């Protein structure tokens, strides 16, 4: 394990224990908070980073969380979301979501990183997706699903904020995307 270097908050929308292990492995001490924790409470803690967990459901039905995450995304604090956390971050930044006809499930979805052009085999378990056409100015699609071209990742041009739709902590399952946790620690290190 890496020595503790960062204090972060993880919003629990249905967090998995393996996520906490992966965050700890890159030097994070994690404070898990309920999904309804206000942004002001998190920002008063002066943490090094914020993590938005996976979870079930329709992201558009979580209005309070969307508003909170929008405020956190504008704070300048590094923020990383996965699965539902990705969808909520996208909506907090102004995008829209939609229900997929069949959803994405299983550990065999090829996802391309649009910057590196590398393809990772990824684990999925979701029924909604971010609408690529609704991404606002300053937010770019960073990853796409090669099966159906849906948005699999976003990043903000204005702040240290990014997310992915799939599960980099997937276990059992592919671990191709595990370096996304290292990316989070690299961003926090660069800003500290």
CSV table of C-alpha atoms in Angstrom, one decimal:
chain,number,residue,atom,x,y,z
A,1,UNK,CA,0.0,0.0,0.0
A,2,UNK,CA,1.1,3.6,-0.7
A,3,UNK,CA,1.6,5.7,2.4
A,4,UNK,CA,-1.4,8.0,3.2
A,5,UNK,CA,-0.9,11.2,1.2
A,6,UNK,CA,-4.5,12.5,0.6
A,7,UNK,CA,-7.6,13.0,2.6
A,8,UNK,CA,-10.7,12.5,0.4
A,9,UNK,CA,-14.4,12.3,0.8
A,10,UNK,CA,-16.4,9.5,-1.0
A,11,UNK,CA,-20.1,10.1,-1.6
A,12,UNK,CA,-21.9,6.8,-1.1
A,13,UNK,CA,-24.5,6.2,-3.7
A,14,UNK,CA,-24.0,2.5,-3.4
A,15,UNK,CA,-20.2,2.3,-2.9
A,16,UNK,CA,-18.4,-1.1,-3.2
A,17,UNK,CA,-15.7,-2.1,-0.8
A,18,UNK,CA,-13.3,-2.7,-3.6
A,19,UNK,CA,-13.4,1.0,-4.5
A,20,UNK,CA,-12.3,1.9,-1.0
A,21,UNK,CA,-9.4,-0.6,-1.3
A,22,UNK,CA,-8.3,0.9,-4.6
A,23,UNK,CA,-8.5,4.4,-3.3
A,24,UNK,CA,-6.5,3.4,-0.2
A,25,UNK,CA,-3.9,1.6,-2.5
A,26,UNK,CA,-3.1,5.0,-4.1
A,27,UNK,CA,-2.5,6.8,-0.8
A,28,UNK,CA,-6.0,8.0,0.1
A,29,UNK,CA,-7.6,8.1,3.5
A,30,UNK,CA,-11.3,8.0,2.7
A,31,UNK,CA,-14.2,9.5,4.6
A,32,UNK,CA,-17.4,8.0,3.3
A,33,UNK,CA,-20.4,10.3,3.5
A,34,UNK,CA,-24.1,9.8,2.8
A,35,UNK,CA,-25.5,10.8,-0.6
A,36,UNK,CA,-27.4,13.8,0.8
A,37,UNK,CA,-24.3,15.5,2.4
A,38,UNK,CA,-24.3,19.2,1.4
A,39,UNK,CA,-21.5,20.6,-0.6
A,40,UNK,CA,-20.8,23.2,2.1
A,41,UNK,CA,-20.1,20.5,4.6
A,42,UNK,CA,-17.6,18.8,2.3
A,43,UNK,CA,-15.9,22.1,1.2
A,44,UNK,CA,-15.5,23.1,4.9
A,45,UNK,CA,-13.4,20.0,5.4
A,46,UNK,CA,-10.8,21.2,2.9
A,47,UNK,CA,-10.1,17.7,1.6
A,48,UNK,CA,-7.7,16.9,-1.2
A,49,UNK,CA,-10.3,15.2,-3.4
A,50,UNK,CA,-13.9,14.1,-3.8
A,51,UNK,CA,-15.0,10.7,-5.1
A,52,UNK,CA,-18.5,10.0,-6.5
A,53,UNK,CA,-19.4,6.3,-6.2
A,54,UNK,CA,-21.4,3.9,-8.3
A,55,UNK,CA,-25.0,3.0,-7.4
A,56,UNK,CA,-28.3,2.1,-8.8
A,57,UNK,CA,-31.1,4.1,-10.4
A,58,UNK,CA,-32.0,7.0,-12.7
A,59,UNK,CA,-29.5,9.8,-12.2
A,60,UNK,CA,-32.1,12.4,-13.4
A,61,UNK,CA,-34.3,11.6,-10.4
A,62,UNK,CA,-31.5,12.7,-7.9
A,63,UNK,CA,-32.0,16.4,-8.2
A,64,UNK,CA,-30.4,17.3,-4.8
A,65,UNK,CA,-27.3,15.3,-5.6
A,66,UNK,CA,-27.0,16.8,-9.0
A,67,UNK,CA,-27.1,20.3,-7.6
A,68,UNK,CA,-24.5,19.4,-4.9
A,69,UNK,CA,-22.2,17.8,-7.4
A,70,UNK,CA,-22.4,20.8,-9.7
A,71,UNK,CA,-21.3,23.0,-6.8
A,72,UNK,CA,-18.5,20.7,-5.9
A,73,UNK,CA,-17.3,20.5,-9.5
A,74,UNK,CA,-17.0,24.3,-9.6
A,75,UNK,CA,-15.0,24.4,-6.4
A,76,UNK,CA,-11.6,23.5,-7.9
A,77,UNK,CA,-11.3,20.4,-5.7
A,78,UNK,CA,-10.2,17.3,-7.7
A,79,UNK,CA,-13.3,15.2,-8.3
A,80,UNK,CA,-13.5,11.6,-9.8
A,81,UNK,CA,-16.8,9.7,-10.4
A,82,UNK,CA,-17.6,6.3,-11.6
A,83,UNK,CA,-20.9,4.7,-12.9
A,84,UNK,CA,-23.8,6.6,-11.2
A,85,UNK,CA,-21.2,9.1,-10.0
A,86,UNK,CA,-20.2,9.7,-13.6
A,87,UNK,CA,-23.8,10.3,-14.6
A,88,UNK,CA,-24.5,12.6,-11.7
A,89,UNK,CA,-21.3,14.6,-12.4
A,90,UNK,CA,-22.4,14.9,-16.1
A,91,UNK,CA,-25.8,16.2,-15.1
A,92,UNK,CA,-24.3,18.5,-12.5
A,93,UNK,CA,-22.2,20.1,-15.2
A,94,UNK,CA,-25.3,20.6,-17.4
A,95,UNK,CA,-25.6,17.4,-19.6
A,96,UNK,CA,-28.6,15.2,-19.9
A,97,UNK,CA,-29.0,11.4,-19.5
A,98,UNK,CA,-31.3,8.9,-21.1
A,99,UNK,CA,-32.4,5.3,-20.5
A,100,UNK,CA,-30.6,2.7,-22.6
A,101,UNK,CA,-32.8,0.2,-24.5
A,102,UNK,CA,-31.1,-2.8,-22.8
A,103,UNK,CA,-28.5,-1.4,-20.5
A,104,UNK,CA,-24.8,-2.3,-20.3
A,105,UNK,CA,-24.0,-5.3,-18.1
A,106,UNK,CA,-21.1,-7.7,-17.7
A,107,UNK,CA,-17.3,-7.6,-17.8
A,108,UNK,CA,-16.6,-7.5,-21.5
A,109,UNK,CA,-17.3,-4.0,-22.9
A,110,UNK,CA,-14.5,-2.5,-25.0
A,111,UNK,CA,-14.0,1.2,-24.2
A,112,UNK,CA,-11.6,3.5,-26.1
A,113,UNK,CA,-9.7,6.3,-24.4
A,114,UNK,CA,-10.1,9.1,-27.0
A,115,UNK,CA,-6.8,10.7,-26.0
A,116,UNK,CA,-4.5,7.7,-26.1
A,117,UNK,CA,-6.6,5.6,-28.5
A,118,UNK,CA,-6.1,2.6,-26.2
A,119,UNK,CA,-8.9,0.2,-25.7
A,120,UNK,CA,-9.7,-1.4,-22.3
A,121,UNK,CA,-12.0,-4.3,-21.6
A,122,UNK,CA,-14.3,-2.9,-18.9
A,123,UNK,CA,-17.0,-4.0,-16.4
A,124,UNK,CA,-20.5,-2.4,-16.6
A,125,UNK,CA,-23.8,-2.5,-14.7
A,126,UNK,CA,-26.0,0.4,-15.6
A,127,UNK,CA,-29.2,1.2,-17.5
A,128,UNK,CA,-28.7,4.9,-18.3
A,129,UNK,CA,-26.2,6.9,-20.3
A,130,UNK,CA,-25.0,10.5,-20.8
A,131,UNK,CA,-26.3,12.1,-23.9
A,132,UNK,CA,-23.1,13.1,-25.9
A,133,UNK,CA,-25.0,15.9,-27.7
A,134,UNK,CA,-25.9,17.5,-24.4
A,135,UNK,CA,-22.4,17.9,-23.1
A,136,UNK,CA,-21.9,21.7,-22.4
A,137,UNK,CA,-19.1,23.8,-23.6
A,138,UNK,CA,-16.0,23.1,-21.5
A,139,UNK,CA,-16.9,19.4,-21.0
A,140,UNK,CA,-15.5,16.8,-23.4
A,141,UNK,CA,-16.2,13.1,-23.9
A,142,UNK,CA,-13.0,11.3,-23.0
A,143,UNK,CA,-14.0,7.6,-23.5
A,144,UNK,CA,-16.5,5.8,-25.8
A,145,UNK,CA,-18.1,2.4,-25.8
A,146,UNK,CA,-17.0,0.7,-29.0
A,147,UNK,CA,-20.1,-1.5,-29.1
A,148,UNK,CA,-22.6,1.4,-29.3
A,149,UNK,CA,-20.6,4.6,-29.2
A,150,UNK,CA,-22.1,5.8,-25.9
A,151,UNK,CA,-20.3,8.2,-23.7
A,152,UNK,CA,-18.0,6.3,-21.3
A,153,UNK,CA,-16.0,9.2,-19.7
A,154,UNK,CA,-16.0,13.0,-19.5
A,155,UNK,CA,-13.6,15.6,-18.3
A,156,UNK,CA,-13.9,19.3,-17.6
A,157,UNK,CA,-11.6,21.8,-19.3
A,158,UNK,CA,-12.0,24.3,-16.5
A,159,UNK,CA,-11.4,22.2,-13.4
A,160,UNK,CA,-9.7,18.9,-12.2
A,161,UNK,CA,-12.9,16.9,-12.7
A,162,UNK,CA,-13.4,13.6,-14.6
A,163,UNK,CA,-15.5,10.5,-14.6
A,164,UNK,CA,-16.0,7.2,-16.3
A,165,UNK,CA,-19.2,5.1,-16.8
A,166,UNK,CA,-17.7,1.7,-16.2
A,167,UNK,CA,-16.1,0.1,-13.1
A,168,UNK,CA,-12.3,0.4,-12.9
A,169,UNK,CA,-12.5,-1.4,-9.5
A,170,UNK,CA,-14.4,-4.3,-11.1
A,171,UNK,CA,-13.6,-7.5,-9.2
A,172,UNK,CA,-13.9,-10.2,-10.3
A,173,UNK,CA,-13.6,-8.7,-13.8
A,174,UNK,CA,-11.1,-6.9,-16.0
A,175,UNK,CA,-8.6,-4.6,-14.3
A,176,UNK,CA,-7.6,-2.7,-17.5
A,177,UNK,CA,-8.9,0.5,-16.1
A,178,UNK,CA,-7.5,0.3,-12.6
A,179,UNK,CA,-4.9,3.1,-13.4
A,180,UNK,CA,-7.8,5.6,-13.2
A,181,UNK,CA,-7.2,5.6,-9.5
A,182,UNK,CA,-3.6,6.5,-10.0
A,183,UNK,CA,-4.7,9.4,-12.2
A,184,UNK,CA,-6.8,10.7,-9.3
A,185,UNK,CA,-3.9,10.7,-7.0
A,186,UNK,CA,-1.7,12.3,-9.6
A,187,UNK,CA,-4.2,15.2,-10.0
A,188,UNK,CA,-4.4,15.7,-6.3
A,189,UNK,CA,-0.6,15.6,-6.0
A,190,UNK,CA,-0.2,18.2,-8.8
A,191,UNK,CA,-2.6,20.6,-7.0
A,192,UNK,CA,-1.2,20.2,-3.5
